[in-house]
XYZ file of C-alpha atoms in Angstrom:
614
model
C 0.000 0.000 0.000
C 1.549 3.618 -0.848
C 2.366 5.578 1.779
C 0.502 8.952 2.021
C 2.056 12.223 2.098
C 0.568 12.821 5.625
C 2.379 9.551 6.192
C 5.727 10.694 4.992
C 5.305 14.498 7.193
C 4.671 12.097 10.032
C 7.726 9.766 9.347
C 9.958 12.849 8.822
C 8.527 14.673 11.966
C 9.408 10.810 13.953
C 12.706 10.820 12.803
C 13.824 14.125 13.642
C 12.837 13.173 17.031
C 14.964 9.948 17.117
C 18.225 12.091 16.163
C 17.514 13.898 19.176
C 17.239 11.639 21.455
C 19.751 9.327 19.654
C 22.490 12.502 20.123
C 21.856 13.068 23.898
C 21.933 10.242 25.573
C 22.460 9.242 29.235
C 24.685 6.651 30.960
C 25.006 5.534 34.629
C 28.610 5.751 36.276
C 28.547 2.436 36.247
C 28.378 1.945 32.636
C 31.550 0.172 31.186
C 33.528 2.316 29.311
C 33.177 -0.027 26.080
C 29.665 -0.079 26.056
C 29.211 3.654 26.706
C 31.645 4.702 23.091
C 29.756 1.776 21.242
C 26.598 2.918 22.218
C 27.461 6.707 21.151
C 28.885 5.116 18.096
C 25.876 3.257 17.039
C 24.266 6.281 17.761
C 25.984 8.164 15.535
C 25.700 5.892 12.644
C 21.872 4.955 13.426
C 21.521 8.982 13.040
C 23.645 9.195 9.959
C 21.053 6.563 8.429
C 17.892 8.972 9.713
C 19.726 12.198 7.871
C 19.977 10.401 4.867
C 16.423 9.272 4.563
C 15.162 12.568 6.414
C 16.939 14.243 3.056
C 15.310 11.828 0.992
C 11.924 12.887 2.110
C 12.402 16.720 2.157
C 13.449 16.154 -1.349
C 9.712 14.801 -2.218
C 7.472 16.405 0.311
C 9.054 19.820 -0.232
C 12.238 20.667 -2.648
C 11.078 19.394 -5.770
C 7.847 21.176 -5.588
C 6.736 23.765 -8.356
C 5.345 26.483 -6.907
C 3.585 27.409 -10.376
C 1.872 23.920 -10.730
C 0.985 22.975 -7.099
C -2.904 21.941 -6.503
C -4.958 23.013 -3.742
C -4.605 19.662 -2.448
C -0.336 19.961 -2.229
C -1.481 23.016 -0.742
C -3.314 21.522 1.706
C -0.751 18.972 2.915
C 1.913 21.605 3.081
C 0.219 23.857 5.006
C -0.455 21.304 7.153
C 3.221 19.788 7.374
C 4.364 23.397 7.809
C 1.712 23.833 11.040
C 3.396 20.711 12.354
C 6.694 21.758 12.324
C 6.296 25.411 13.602
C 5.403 26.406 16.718
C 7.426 29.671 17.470
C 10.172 29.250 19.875
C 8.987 25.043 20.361
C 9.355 24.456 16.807
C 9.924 20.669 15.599
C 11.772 22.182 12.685
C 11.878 25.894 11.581
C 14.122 25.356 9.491
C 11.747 23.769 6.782
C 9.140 25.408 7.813
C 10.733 28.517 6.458
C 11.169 26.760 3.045
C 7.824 25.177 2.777
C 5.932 29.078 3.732
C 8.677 30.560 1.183
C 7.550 27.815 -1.409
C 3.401 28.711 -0.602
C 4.509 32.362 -0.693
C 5.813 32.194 -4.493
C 2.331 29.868 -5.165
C 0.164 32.564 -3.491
C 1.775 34.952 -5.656
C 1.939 33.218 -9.214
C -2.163 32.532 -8.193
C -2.806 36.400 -7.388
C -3.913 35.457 -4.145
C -4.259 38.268 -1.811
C -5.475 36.389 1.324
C -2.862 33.673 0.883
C 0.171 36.099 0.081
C -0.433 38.129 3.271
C -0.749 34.864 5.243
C 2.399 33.811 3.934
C 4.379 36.618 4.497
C 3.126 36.619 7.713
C 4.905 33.498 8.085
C 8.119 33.975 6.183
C 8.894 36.958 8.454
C 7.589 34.920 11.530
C 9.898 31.326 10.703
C 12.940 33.754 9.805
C 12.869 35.792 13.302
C 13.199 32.042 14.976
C 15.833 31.337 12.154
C 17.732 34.936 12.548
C 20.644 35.313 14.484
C 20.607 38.646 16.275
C 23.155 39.719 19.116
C 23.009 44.065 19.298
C 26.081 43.773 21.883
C 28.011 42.596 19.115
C 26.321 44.112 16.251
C 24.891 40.863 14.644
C 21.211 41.292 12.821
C 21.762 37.920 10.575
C 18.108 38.304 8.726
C 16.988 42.009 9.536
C 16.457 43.134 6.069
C 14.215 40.070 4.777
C 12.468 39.527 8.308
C 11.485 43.728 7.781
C 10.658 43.379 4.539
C 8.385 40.370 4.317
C 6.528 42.421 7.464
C 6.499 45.425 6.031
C 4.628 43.675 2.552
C 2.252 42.231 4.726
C 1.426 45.353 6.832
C 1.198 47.646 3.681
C -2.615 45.629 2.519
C -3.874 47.937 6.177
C -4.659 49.969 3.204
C -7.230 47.077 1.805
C -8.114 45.744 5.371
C -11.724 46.239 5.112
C -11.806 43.913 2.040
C -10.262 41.279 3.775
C -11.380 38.688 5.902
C -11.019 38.115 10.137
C -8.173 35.679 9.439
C -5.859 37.477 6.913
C -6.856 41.223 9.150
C -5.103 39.495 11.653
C -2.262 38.518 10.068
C -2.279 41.799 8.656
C -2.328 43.211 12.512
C 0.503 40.882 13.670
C 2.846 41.923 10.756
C 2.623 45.319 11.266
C 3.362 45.061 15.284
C 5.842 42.874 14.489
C 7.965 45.110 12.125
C 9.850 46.031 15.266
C 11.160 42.972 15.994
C 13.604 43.155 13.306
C 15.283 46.352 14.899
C 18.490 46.585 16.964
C 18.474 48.552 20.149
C 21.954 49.178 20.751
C 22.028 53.022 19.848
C 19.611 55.897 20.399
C 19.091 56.033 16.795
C 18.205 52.013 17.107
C 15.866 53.157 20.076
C 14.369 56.168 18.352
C 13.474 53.564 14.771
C 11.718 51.208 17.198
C 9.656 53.426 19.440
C 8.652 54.891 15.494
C 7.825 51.186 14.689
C 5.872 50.756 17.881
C 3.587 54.094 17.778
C 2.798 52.854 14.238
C 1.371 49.425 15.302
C -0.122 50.631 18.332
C -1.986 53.694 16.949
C -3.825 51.018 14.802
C -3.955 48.224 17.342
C -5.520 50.437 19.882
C -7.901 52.459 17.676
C -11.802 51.905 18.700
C -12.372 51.914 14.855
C -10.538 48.381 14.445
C -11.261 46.975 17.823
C -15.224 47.639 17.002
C -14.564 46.557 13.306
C -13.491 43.286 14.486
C -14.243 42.566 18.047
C -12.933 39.026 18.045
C -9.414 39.789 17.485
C -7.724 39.661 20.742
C -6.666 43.118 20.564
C -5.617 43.209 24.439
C -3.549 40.323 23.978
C -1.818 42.174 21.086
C -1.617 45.488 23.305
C 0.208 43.238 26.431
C 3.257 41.739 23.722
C 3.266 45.179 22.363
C 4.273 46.465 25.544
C 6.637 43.539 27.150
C 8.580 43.807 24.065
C 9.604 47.247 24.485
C 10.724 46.317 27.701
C 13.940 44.985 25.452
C 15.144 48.888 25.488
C 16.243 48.206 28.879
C 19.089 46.950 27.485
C 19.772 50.222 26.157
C 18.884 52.005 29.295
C 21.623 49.887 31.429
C 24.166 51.903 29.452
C 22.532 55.171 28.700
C 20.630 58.013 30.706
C 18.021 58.585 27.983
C 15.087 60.191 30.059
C 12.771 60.607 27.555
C 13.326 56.412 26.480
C 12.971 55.963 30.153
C 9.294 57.914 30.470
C 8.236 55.258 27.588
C 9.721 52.519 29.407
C 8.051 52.875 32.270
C 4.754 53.326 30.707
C 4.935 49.984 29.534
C 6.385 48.585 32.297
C 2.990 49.794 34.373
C 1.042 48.124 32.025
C 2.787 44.579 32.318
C 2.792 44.856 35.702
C -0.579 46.119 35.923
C -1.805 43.326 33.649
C 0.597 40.716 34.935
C -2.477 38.429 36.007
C -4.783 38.990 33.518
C -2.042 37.295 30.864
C -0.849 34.363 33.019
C -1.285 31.878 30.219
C 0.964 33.863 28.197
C 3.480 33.756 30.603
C 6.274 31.065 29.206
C 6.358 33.117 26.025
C 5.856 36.537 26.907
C 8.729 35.832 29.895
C 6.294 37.120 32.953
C 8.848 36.288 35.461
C 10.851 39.433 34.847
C 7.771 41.887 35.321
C 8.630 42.978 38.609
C 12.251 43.145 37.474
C 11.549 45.368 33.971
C 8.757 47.749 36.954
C 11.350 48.253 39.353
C 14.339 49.207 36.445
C 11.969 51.220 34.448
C 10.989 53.557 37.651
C 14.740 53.941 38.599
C 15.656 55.154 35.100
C 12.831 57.445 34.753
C 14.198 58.584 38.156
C 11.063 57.787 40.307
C 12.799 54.941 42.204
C 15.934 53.367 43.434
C 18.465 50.790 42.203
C 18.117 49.180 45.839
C 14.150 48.591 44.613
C 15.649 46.678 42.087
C 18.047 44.462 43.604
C 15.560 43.709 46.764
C 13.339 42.424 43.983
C 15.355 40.475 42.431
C 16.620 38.961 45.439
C 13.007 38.055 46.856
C 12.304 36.640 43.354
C 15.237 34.246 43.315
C 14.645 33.352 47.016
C 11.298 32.019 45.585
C 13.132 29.743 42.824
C 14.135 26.264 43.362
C 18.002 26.438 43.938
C 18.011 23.444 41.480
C 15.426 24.899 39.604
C 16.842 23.715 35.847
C 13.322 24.338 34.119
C 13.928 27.181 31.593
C 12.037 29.517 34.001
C 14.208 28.117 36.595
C 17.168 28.875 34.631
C 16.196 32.180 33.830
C 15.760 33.436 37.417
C 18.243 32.158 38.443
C 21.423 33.000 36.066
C 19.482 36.056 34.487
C 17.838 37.843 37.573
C 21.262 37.225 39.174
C 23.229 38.913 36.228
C 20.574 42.106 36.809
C 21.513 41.743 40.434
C 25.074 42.228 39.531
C 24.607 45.403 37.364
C 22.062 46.978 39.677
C 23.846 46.457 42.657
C 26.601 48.829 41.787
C 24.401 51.729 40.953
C 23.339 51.858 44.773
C 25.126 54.061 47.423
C 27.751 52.762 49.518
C 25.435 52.215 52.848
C 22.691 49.886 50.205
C 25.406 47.749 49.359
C 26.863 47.568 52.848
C 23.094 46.950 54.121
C 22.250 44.009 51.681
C 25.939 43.126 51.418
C 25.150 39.343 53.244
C 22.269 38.809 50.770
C 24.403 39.670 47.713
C 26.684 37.448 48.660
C 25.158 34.647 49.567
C 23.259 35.150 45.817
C 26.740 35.359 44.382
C 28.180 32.183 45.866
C 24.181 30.560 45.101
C 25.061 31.645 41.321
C 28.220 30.081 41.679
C 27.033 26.813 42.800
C 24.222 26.463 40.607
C 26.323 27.002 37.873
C 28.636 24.353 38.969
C 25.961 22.005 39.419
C 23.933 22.519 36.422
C 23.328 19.338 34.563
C 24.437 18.966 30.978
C 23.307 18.837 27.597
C 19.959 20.393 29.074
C 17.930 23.491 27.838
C 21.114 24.601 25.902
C 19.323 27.310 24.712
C 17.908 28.953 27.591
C 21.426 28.024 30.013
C 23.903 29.832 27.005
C 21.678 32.705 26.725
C 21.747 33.352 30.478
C 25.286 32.944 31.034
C 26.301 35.342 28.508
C 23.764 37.523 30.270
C 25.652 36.865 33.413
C 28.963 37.401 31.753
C 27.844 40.514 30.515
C 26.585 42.037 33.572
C 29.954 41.061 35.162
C 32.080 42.537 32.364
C 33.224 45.647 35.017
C 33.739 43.583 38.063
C 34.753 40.662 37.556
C 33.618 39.054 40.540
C 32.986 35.616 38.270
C 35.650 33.804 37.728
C 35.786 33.787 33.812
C 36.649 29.876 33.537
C 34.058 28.854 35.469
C 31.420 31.305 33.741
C 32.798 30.000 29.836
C 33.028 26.066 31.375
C 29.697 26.003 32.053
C 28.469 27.429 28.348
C 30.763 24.357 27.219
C 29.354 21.675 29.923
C 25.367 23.238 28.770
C 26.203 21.649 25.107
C 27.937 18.003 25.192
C 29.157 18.178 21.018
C 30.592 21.437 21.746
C 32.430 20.732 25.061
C 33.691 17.328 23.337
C 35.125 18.804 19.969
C 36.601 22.338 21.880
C 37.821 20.159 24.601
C 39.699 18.249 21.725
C 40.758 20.484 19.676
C 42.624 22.518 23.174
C 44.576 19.199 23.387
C 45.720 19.416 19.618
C 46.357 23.157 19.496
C 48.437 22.606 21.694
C 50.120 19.256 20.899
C 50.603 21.250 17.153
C 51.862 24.158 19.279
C 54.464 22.231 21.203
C 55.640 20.399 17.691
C 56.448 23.822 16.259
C 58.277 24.580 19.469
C 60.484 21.945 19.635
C 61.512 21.458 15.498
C 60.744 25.203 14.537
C 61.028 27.570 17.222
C 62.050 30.608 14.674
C 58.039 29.418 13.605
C 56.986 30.751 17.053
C 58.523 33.986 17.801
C 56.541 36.687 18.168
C 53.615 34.382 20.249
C 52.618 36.663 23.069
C 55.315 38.954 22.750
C 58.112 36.884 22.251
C 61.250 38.260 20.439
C 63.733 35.489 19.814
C 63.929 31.338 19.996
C 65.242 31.512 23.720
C 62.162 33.930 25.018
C 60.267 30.571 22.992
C 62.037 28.104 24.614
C 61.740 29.706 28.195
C 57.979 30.514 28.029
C 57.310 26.862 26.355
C 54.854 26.183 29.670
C 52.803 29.380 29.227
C 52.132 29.187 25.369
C 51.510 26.029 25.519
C 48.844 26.716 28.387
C 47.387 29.614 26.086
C 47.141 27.492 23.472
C 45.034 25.438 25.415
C 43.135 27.835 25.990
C 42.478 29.225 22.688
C 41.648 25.885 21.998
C 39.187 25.287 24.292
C 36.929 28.571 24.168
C 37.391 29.093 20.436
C 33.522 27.642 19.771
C 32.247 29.593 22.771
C 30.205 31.728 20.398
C 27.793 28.829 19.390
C 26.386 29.367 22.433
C 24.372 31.809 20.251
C 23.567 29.251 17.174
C 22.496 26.184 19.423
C 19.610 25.829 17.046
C 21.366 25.593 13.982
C 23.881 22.829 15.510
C 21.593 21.060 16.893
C 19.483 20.226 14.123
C 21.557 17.137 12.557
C 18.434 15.464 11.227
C 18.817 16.711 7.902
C 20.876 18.830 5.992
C 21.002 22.952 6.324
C 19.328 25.411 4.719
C 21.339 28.189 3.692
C 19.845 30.417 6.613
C 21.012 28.167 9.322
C 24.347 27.699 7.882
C 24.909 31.593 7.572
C 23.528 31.563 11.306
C 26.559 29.519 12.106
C 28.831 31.269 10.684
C 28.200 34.130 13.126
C 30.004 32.001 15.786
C 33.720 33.351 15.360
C 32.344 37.000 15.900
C 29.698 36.623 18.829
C 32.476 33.493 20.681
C 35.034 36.609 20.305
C 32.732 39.795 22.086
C 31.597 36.797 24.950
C 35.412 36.438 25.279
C 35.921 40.096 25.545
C 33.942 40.787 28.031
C 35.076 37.834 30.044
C 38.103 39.626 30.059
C 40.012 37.232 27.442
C 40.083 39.234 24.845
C 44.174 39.267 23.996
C 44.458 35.958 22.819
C 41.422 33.902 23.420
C 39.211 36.454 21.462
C 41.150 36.939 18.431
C 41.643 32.851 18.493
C 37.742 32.709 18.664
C 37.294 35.342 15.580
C 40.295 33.979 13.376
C 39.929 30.103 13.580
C 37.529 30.143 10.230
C 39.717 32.525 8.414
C 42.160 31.215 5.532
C 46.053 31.160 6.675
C 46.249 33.607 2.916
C 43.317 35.699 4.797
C 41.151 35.200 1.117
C 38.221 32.728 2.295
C 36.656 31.443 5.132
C 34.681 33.423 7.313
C 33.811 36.166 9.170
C 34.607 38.266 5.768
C 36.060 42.173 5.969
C 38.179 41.415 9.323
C 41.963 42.721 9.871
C 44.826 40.605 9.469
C 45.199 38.711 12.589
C 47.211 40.035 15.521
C 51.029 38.694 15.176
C 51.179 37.955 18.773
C 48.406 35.366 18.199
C 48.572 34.389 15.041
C 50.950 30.812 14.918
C 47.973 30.034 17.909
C 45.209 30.893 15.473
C 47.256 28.575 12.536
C 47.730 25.714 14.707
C 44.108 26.201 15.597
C 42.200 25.689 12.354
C 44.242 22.959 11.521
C 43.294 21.211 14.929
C 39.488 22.401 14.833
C 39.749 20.465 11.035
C 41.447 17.738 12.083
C 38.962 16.484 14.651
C 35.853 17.521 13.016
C 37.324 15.422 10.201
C 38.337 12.069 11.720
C 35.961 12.023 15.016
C 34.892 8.379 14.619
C 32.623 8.364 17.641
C 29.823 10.947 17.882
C 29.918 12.954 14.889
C 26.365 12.017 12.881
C 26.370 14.543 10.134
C 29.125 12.431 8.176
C 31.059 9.668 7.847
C 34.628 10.193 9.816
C 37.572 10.369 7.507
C 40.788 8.669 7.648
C 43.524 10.264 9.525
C 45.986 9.794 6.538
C 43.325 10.849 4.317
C 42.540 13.937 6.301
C 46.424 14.984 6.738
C 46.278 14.837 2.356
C 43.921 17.363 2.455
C 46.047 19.728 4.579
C 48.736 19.469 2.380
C 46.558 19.957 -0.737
C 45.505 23.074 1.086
C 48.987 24.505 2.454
C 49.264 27.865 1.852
C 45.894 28.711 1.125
C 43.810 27.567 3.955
C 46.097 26.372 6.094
C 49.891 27.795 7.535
C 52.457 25.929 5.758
C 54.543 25.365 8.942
C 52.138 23.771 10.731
C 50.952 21.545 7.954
C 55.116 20.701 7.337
C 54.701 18.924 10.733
C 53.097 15.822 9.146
C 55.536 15.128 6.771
C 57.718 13.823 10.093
C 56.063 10.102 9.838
C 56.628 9.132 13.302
C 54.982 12.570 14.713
C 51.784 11.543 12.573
C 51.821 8.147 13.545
C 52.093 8.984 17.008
C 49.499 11.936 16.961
C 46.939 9.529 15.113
C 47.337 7.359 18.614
C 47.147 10.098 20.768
C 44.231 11.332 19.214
C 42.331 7.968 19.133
C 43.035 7.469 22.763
C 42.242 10.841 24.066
C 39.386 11.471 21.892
C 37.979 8.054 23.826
C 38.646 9.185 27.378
C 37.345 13.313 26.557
C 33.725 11.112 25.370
C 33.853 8.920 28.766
C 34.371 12.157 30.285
C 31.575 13.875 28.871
C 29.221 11.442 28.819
C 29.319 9.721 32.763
C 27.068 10.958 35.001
C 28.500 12.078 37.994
C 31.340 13.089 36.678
C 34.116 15.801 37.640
C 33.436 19.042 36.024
């Protein structure tokens, strides 16, 4: 009997789910080491096998799709395989859903469809905010432009909106309050296009002649996200007196609060637990309360959160309302901080601990995004220790900690090579002017190495999304999301304070030794004092995404001789011809090839035990 295409969505949808599960699983400690790599291993191929028929299907359900010939019925299904697949920040996969409303959109408009194209615009700019990767501190706005433009389109049929139907006003409603998502609010310029944006959507949302036009819509819900998303200028506020930004702010930060209750099932999306928090801020910037308000908040809130709390709300108040605590707390006077000095504390060292204790490989998402709030916040005083603050964004994401903890061991094995055969090769590392300033600092470059090694994928903290999704190939979005990593990985490291070597390590390691390919594009030339680091490191970062053998699902593992070809074929170009000269010495490669099969066994064991050392 054929299978249906509601069959096939449903297979794909299944199988997605099994490479999830398949690439996090759990082990007892008293697991045998053997079984625990086989396990991962068959893992890892079982998952290869779902990619490859996961690709298979996209190809028929989706890809090879005419957008000019499809029937209502292909409609129908896709719609429907799109609904499945999208559900805002729970999406099963937003990935496709992206490609299957951008493949309705071009049908809606080769049909002259009004009703659909709106609808699908709607959804094109909705699937690409989930898709975009946007970090202001760093200046990152992946998707702005299409994500503001496919809004924009959608908003402009207000001037048909009595023509259309309830469904497509609303979608014509959404898109236009939605046009300020796109916007950065870094800059008062940034502030003063969104509070434009927002006065736009509300002047219609909140006019009695919609609301009575259509008095189903749920205008009030509209109103209350309208409002708790401008409380994302506090960002901006943290770092600039702006009264007249403030005044707004803490208009909408009345109404939250004031409507706080009246929303509670809206309150895992529309992030309720910081409406006390974005109150109390918003009346000390607008100068009608203190920064002592704040903190006491704060602290009441967190004392009212599980201290093992490791829900996503948990996480939130926890790492997030803590970072606020630390940014708030030094805007009070001197006898504030000595009078809540104890409680500080004791959240500090709470912070600490939960941090340390944090279980692994869970809610990546929401854990990364909270400790870079954290390390943010603690940019100035450093009371974190930065180690344990950029650990725990590796320990939150098991691929990541395994490959960065690898590559640190090969950057600097490659390091240490070039130290003992070329030495002239390393001059120049941190400051070092001759081969016997080399040879006496050989400890200390090979510990920055390390280092550099270890924190140089840091920045996919930001792009957990994107690697996570190894149940089919990438879209072209998602792999231009990941190739944000080097730049955000390099401002986290900054503002943990490493930003002489580990930073430029982070933002180089994707660059081309001949600085004409890779990525991030229209960069300097790489700081001398870092750079033989930085060459050592792409080779390492290639060399075990290459010939991992035990987890690695999104490909076959190569060869180590066949991998150490490539390198060659590529010396000069992409990689630094003295580090690739260190494989010609046989004996080095043979003995690297062990080294890396053995460690690459006990970093997995590592990883992968519960109960484990961190």
């Amino acid at each position: 009997m054929e299978t249906t295409y509601p069959e096939k969505c449903e297979r794909y949808i299944q199988n997605l789910r099994r490479v999830r599960a398949l690439s996090k699983p759990q082990f007892a400690p008293e697991t045998a080491p053997e079984a625990l790599l086989e396990e991962i291993q068959g893992n890892a191929v079982r998952s290869f096998g779902l990619m490859q028929e996961n690709n298979a299907l996209l190809n028929e359900l989706v890809y090879v799709l005419d957008p000019k010939t499809l029937t209502d019925e292909e409609i129908t299904n896709l719609e429907a395989f799109a609904g499945r697949l999208f559900n805002f920040g729970n999406s099963e996969d937003c990935g496709v859903a992206y490609k299957i409303h951008s493949l309705l959109l071009e049908a809606a408009r080769f049909r002259e469809d009004d009703r659909m194209i709106v609808k699908e615009l709607y959804y094109n700019g909705i699937t690409l905010h989930y898709l975009n990767v946007r970090d202001d501190d760093h200046g990152i706005n992946l998707l702005e432009s299409r994500i503001h433009a496919h809004f924009m389109e959608a908003a402009s049929y207000i001037s048909r909106y009595e023509e259309m139907d309830t469904e497509t006003r609303q979608y014509i409603i959404r898109s236009l309050g939605n046009i300020r998502l796109t916007v950065s609010r870094q800059t008062k310029a940034d502030c003063k296009r969104y509070l434009e944006l927002f006065d736009l959507a509300m002047g219609i949302i909140e006019s009695p002649y919609y609301q009575e036009l259509d008095p189903d819509i749920p205008w009030q819900r509209f109103i209350y996200a309208m409002h708790m998303d401008q409380m994302t200028l506090m960002a901006y506020l943290r770092h600039h007196d702006d009264p007249v930004i403030a005044e707004r702010m803490l208009k909408s930060a009345t109404y939250v609060y004031e409507h706080q209750k009246a929303n509670k099932g809206d309150e895992s999306r529309l992030q309720n637990w910081r409406a006390n928090y974005f109150y109390h801020a918003a009346r000390y910037h607008a100068g009608k309360g203190t920064a002592r308000a704040v903190v006491e908040d704060l602290l009441d809130m967190i004392d009212q959160t599980g201290a093992r709390d490791y829900s996503p709300d948990g996480i939130n108040r926890n790492l997030t309302g803590a970072a606020y605590i630390f940014y708030y707390e030094t805007l009070m006077t001197e006898q504030e901080r000595t009078e809540l000095a104890d409680r500080i504390a004791k959240e500090r060292e709470a912070a600490h601990r939960y941090l340390d204790e944090m279980p692994s490989n869970e809610y990546p998402r929401v854990a990364s995004f909270a400790i870079r709030e954290l390390i943010i916040a603690q940019s100035d005083a450093k009371q974190f220790d930065a180690h344990t603050v950029l650990g725990s964004i590796l320990l939150g994401h098991k691929p990541t900690e395994v490959h960065s903890t690898m590559v640190a061991h090969l950057t600097k094995a490659l390091i240490g090579r070039l130290i003992d055969t070329d030495p002239a090769a390393v001059v120049g590392l941190k400051g070092c002017k001759n081969v016997a300033e080399v040879a006496a600092r050989k400890a200390e470059l090979l510990d920055t190495a390390y280092e550099c090694g270890l924190y140089h994928d840091v920045g996919k903290s930001a792009v957990i999304l994107n690697i996570d999704n190894n149940g089919r190939r990438l879209i072209d979005e998602e792999f231009q999301g990941i190739q944000t990593h080097p730049a955000i990985g390099c401002g986290l490291l900054q503002e943990a304070g490493c930003g002489k070597y580990m930073a430029p390590a982070a933002l180089y390691h994707h660059r081309f030794y001949n600085g004409q390919g890779g990525y991030p594009k229209d960069v300097p030339p790489c700081p001398p004092e870092v750079k033989v680091i930085v060459d050592a490191l792409s080779v390492a970062d290639s060399l075990d995404a290459a010939t991992d053998n035990i987890g690695r699902c999104y490909q076959m593992a190569k060869p180590f001789r066949t991998l150490v070809g490539e390198l060659k074929a590529q010396s000069g170009t992409r990689y630094a011809p003295k580090v690739v000269a260190l494989f010609d010495d046989k004996d080095f490669c043979a003995e690297l090839a062990q080294r890396l099969d053995e460690r690459r066994k006990e970093v997995y064991l590592q990883a992968y035990h519960i109960g484990r050392e961190k």
